[in-house]
PDB file of C-alpha atoms in Angstrom:
ATOM      1  CA  MET A 811     102.162  85.042  98.502  1.00  0.00           C
ATOM      2  CA  LYS A 812     105.872  84.705  97.820  1.00  0.00           C
ATOM      3  CA  SER A 813     108.456  86.643  99.800  1.00  0.00           C
ATOM      4  CA  VAL A 814     109.043  90.183  98.550  1.00  0.00           C
ATOM      5  CA  PRO A 815     111.738  92.775  99.304  1.00  0.00           C
ATOM      6  CA  THR A 816     109.553  95.785 100.175  1.00  0.00           C
ATOM      7  CA  THR A 817     106.131  96.594 101.556  1.00  0.00           C
ATOM      8  CA  ASP A 818     105.211  98.259  98.256  1.00  0.00           C
ATOM      9  CA  ASP A 819     106.092  95.019  96.443  1.00  0.00           C
ATOM     10  CA  TYR A 820     104.060  92.971  98.926  1.00  0.00           C
ATOM     11  CA  ILE A 821     100.983  95.152  98.500  1.00  0.00           C
ATOM     12  CA  ALA A 822     101.360  95.202  94.709  1.00  0.00           C
ATOM     13  CA  ALA A 823     101.458  91.379  94.696  1.00  0.00           C
ATOM     14  CA  ALA A 824      98.250  91.113  96.753  1.00  0.00           C
ATOM     15  CA  PRO A 825      94.885  90.602  95.046  1.00  0.00           C
ATOM     16  CA  GLU A 826      93.518  93.871  93.713  1.00  0.00           C
ATOM     17  CA  ASP A 827      90.545  93.942  96.096  1.00  0.00           C
ATOM     18  CA  VAL A 828      92.827  93.416  99.120  1.00  0.00           C
ATOM     19  CA  ARG A 829      95.336  96.177  98.312  1.00  0.00           C
ATOM     20  CA  PRO A 830      93.184  99.025  99.679  1.00  0.00           C
ATOM     21  CA  ILE A 831      92.773  97.135 102.969  1.00  0.00           C
ATOM     22  CA  LEU A 832      96.527  96.638 103.277  1.00  0.00           C
ATOM     23  CA  GLU A 833      97.190 100.273 102.372  1.00  0.00           C
ATOM     24  CA  ARG A 834      94.731 101.487 104.993  1.00  0.00           C
ATOM     25  CA  ILE A 835      96.235  99.266 107.707  1.00  0.00           C
ATOM     26  CA  ARG A 836      99.679 100.526 106.688  1.00  0.00           C
ATOM     27  CA  ALA A 837      98.531 104.154 106.903  1.00  0.00           C
ATOM     28  CA  ILE A 838      96.918 103.590 110.310  1.00  0.00           C
ATOM     29  CA  ILE A 839     100.112 102.109 111.749  1.00  0.00           C
ATOM     30  CA  ARG A 840     102.287 104.768 110.117  1.00  0.00           C
ATOM     31  CA  LYS A 841     100.114 107.527 111.585  1.00  0.00           C
ATOM     32  CA  ALA A 842     100.191 105.942 115.052  1.00  0.00           C
ATOM     33  CA  ALA A 843     103.968 105.473 114.865  1.00  0.00           C
ATOM     34  CA  PRO A 844     105.452 108.092 112.521  1.00  0.00           C
ATOM     35  CA  ARG A 845     108.988 107.319 113.731  1.00  0.00           C
ATOM     36  CA  ALA A 846     108.647 103.579 113.174  1.00  0.00           C
ATOM     37  CA  GLU A 847     110.770 101.875 110.562  1.00  0.00           C
ATOM     38  CA  GLU A 848     108.862 100.052 107.868  1.00  0.00           C
ATOM     39  CA  ARG A 849     110.266  96.755 106.602  1.00  0.00           C
ATOM     40  CA  VAL A 850     109.392  93.256 105.500  1.00  0.00           C
ATOM     41  CA  GLY A 851     109.905  90.704 108.255  1.00  0.00           C
ATOM     42  CA  TYR A 852     109.064  87.016 108.047  1.00  0.00           C
ATOM     43  CA  GLY A 853     107.967  87.738 104.466  1.00  0.00           C
ATOM     44  CA  ILE A 854     105.212  90.175 105.476  1.00  0.00           C
ATOM     45  CA  PRO A 855     105.017  93.958 106.037  1.00  0.00           C
ATOM     46  CA  SER A 856     106.018  95.150 109.467  1.00  0.00           C
ATOM     47  CA  PHE A 857     106.922  98.197 111.511  1.00  0.00           C
ATOM     48  CA  SER A 858     109.646  98.399 114.156  1.00  0.00           C
ATOM     49  CA  LEU A 859     109.903 101.065 116.821  1.00  0.00           C
ATOM     50  CA  ASN A 860     112.912 101.727 119.019  1.00  0.00           C
ATOM     51  CA  GLY A 861     114.687  98.779 117.414  1.00  0.00           C
ATOM     52  CA  ARG A 862     111.951  96.270 118.270  1.00  0.00           C
ATOM     53  CA  PRO A 863     109.058  94.856 116.233  1.00  0.00           C
ATOM     54  CA  LEU A 864     105.853  96.829 116.665  1.00  0.00           C
ATOM     55  CA  MET A 865     103.248  95.323 114.319  1.00  0.00           C
ATOM     56  CA  TYR A 866     102.951  93.037 111.321  1.00  0.00           C
ATOM     57  CA  TYR A 867     100.112  92.642 108.832  1.00  0.00           C
ATOM     58  CA  ALA A 868      99.475  90.228 105.985  1.00  0.00           C
ATOM     59  CA  ALA A 869      97.038  89.085 103.320  1.00  0.00           C
ATOM     60  CA  PHE A 870      95.801  85.527 103.010  1.00  0.00           C
ATOM     61  CA  LYS A 871      93.257  83.784 100.803  1.00  0.00           C
ATOM     62  CA  ASP A 872      90.290  84.389 103.103  1.00  0.00           C
ATOM     63  CA  HIS A 873      91.461  87.061 105.539  1.00  0.00           C
ATOM     64  CA  VAL A 874      93.847  89.858 106.421  1.00  0.00           C
ATOM     65  CA  SER A 875      95.822  89.443 109.623  1.00  0.00           C
ATOM     66  CA  VAL A 876      97.337  91.890 112.082  1.00  0.00           C
ATOM     67  CA  TYR A 877      99.925  90.786 114.645  1.00  0.00           C
ATOM     68  CA  PRO A 878     100.371  90.656 117.574  1.00  0.00           C
ATOM     69  CA  VAL A 879      97.248  90.601 119.688  1.00  0.00           C
ATOM     70  CA  PRO A 880      97.764  93.285 122.358  1.00  0.00           C
ATOM     71  CA  ARG A 881      99.030  91.963 125.685  1.00  0.00           C
ATOM     72  CA  GLY A 882      96.588  92.414 128.521  1.00  0.00           C
ATOM     73  CA  THR A 883      93.740  92.534 126.043  1.00  0.00           C
ATOM     74  CA  ALA A 884      91.120  93.283 128.693  1.00  0.00           C
ATOM     75  CA  GLU A 885      90.202  96.542 127.011  1.00  0.00           C
ATOM     76  CA  PHE A 886      90.009  94.838 123.617  1.00  0.00           C
ATOM     77  CA  GLN A 887      88.793  91.403 124.660  1.00  0.00           C
ATOM     78  CA  LYS A 888      85.147  91.729 123.634  1.00  0.00           C
ATOM     79  CA  GLU A 889      85.933  93.464 120.331  1.00  0.00           C
ATOM     80  CA  LEU A 890      88.715  91.041 119.432  1.00  0.00           C
ATOM     81  CA  ARG A 891      86.847  87.837 120.299  1.00  0.00           C
ATOM     82  CA  PRO A 892      85.473  87.259 116.765  1.00  0.00           C
ATOM     83  CA  TYR A 893      88.877  87.932 115.193  1.00  0.00           C
ATOM     84  CA  VAL A 894      91.513  86.318 117.439  1.00  0.00           C
ATOM     85  CA  LYS A 895      92.854  83.004 116.205  1.00  0.00           C
ATOM     86  CA  GLY A 896      95.643  81.386 118.177  1.00  0.00           C
ATOM     87  CA  LYS A 897      97.759  83.274 120.673  1.00  0.00           C
ATOM     88  CA  GLY A 898      98.887  86.222 118.613  1.00  0.00           C
ATOM     89  CA  THR A 899      96.871  86.517 115.415  1.00  0.00           C
ATOM     90  CA  ILE A 900      93.975  88.801 114.601  1.00  0.00           C
ATOM     91  CA  ARG A 901      92.121  87.720 111.442  1.00  0.00           C
ATOM     92  CA  PHE A 902      89.699  89.970 109.602  1.00  0.00           C
ATOM     93  CA  PRO A 903      87.684  87.884 107.118  1.00  0.00           C
ATOM     94  CA  LEU A 904      87.625  89.184 103.558  1.00  0.00           C
ATOM     95  CA  GLY A 905      84.188  90.084 102.300  1.00  0.00           C
ATOM     96  CA  ARG A 906      83.254  91.660 105.637  1.00  0.00           C
ATOM     97  CA  PRO A 907      84.044  95.188 106.778  1.00  0.00           C
ATOM     98  CA  VAL A 908      87.429  95.531 108.461  1.00  0.00           C
ATOM     99  CA  PRO A 909      87.084  97.356 111.802  1.00  0.00           C
ATOM    100  CA  PHE A 910      89.715  99.987 111.026  1.00  0.00           C
ATOM    101  CA  GLY A 911      88.878 101.878 114.223  1.00  0.00           C
ATOM    102  CA  LEU A 912      89.886  98.771 116.157  1.00  0.00           C
ATOM    103  CA  VAL A 913      93.098  98.503 114.116  1.00  0.00           C
ATOM    104  CA  LYS A 914      93.862 102.124 115.051  1.00  0.00           C
ATOM    105  CA  ARG A 915      93.292 101.460 118.753  1.00  0.00           C
ATOM    106  CA  ILE A 916      95.528  98.379 118.560  1.00  0.00           C
ATOM    107  CA  ALA A 917      98.274 100.382 116.827  1.00  0.00           C
ATOM    108  CA  ASP A 918      97.970 103.156 119.425  1.00  0.00           C
ATOM    109  CA  PHE A 919      98.125 100.536 122.192  1.00  0.00           C
ATOM    110  CA  HIS A 920     101.303  98.970 120.776  1.00  0.00           C
ATOM    111  CA  VAL A 921     102.973 102.372 120.348  1.00  0.00           C
ATOM    112  CA  LYS A 922     102.125 103.371 123.913  1.00  0.00           C
ATOM    113  CA  GLU A 923     103.384 100.013 125.187  1.00  0.00           C
ATOM    114  CA  ARG A 924     106.626 100.258 123.171  1.00  0.00           C
ATOM    115  CA  THR A 925     107.380 103.842 124.214  1.00  0.00           C
ATOM    116  CA  ALA A 926     106.709 102.999 127.881  1.00  0.00           C
ATOM    117  CA  GLU A 927     109.408 100.304 127.681  1.00  0.00           C
ATOM    118  CA  ARG A 928     112.135 102.873 127.105  1.00  0.00           C
TER     119      ARG A 928
END
């Protein structure tokens, strides 16, 4: 997808069947981090908390990605194994159920990690 100025624009430009997935990921992150600032970074939707990036998410031809993979992923390692590609990317294949509960736990993990850094 081409670069867009807002998250709403990004989601609107996504394929129709992918929009609900992006909206749900957005809502999960927003609920986990209500004080986070929503923006587009690197051409994809993101949230920043306490002035630092918290999470990104994006739509691709065959998958939806969430970034970054939680550091010290011991508690997530088994669940993330089928979805982790590369060092920092979690890919959820389209056409299969997205584990939104896992996305919530990842968002909660990142918020806890970010607030502990203060």
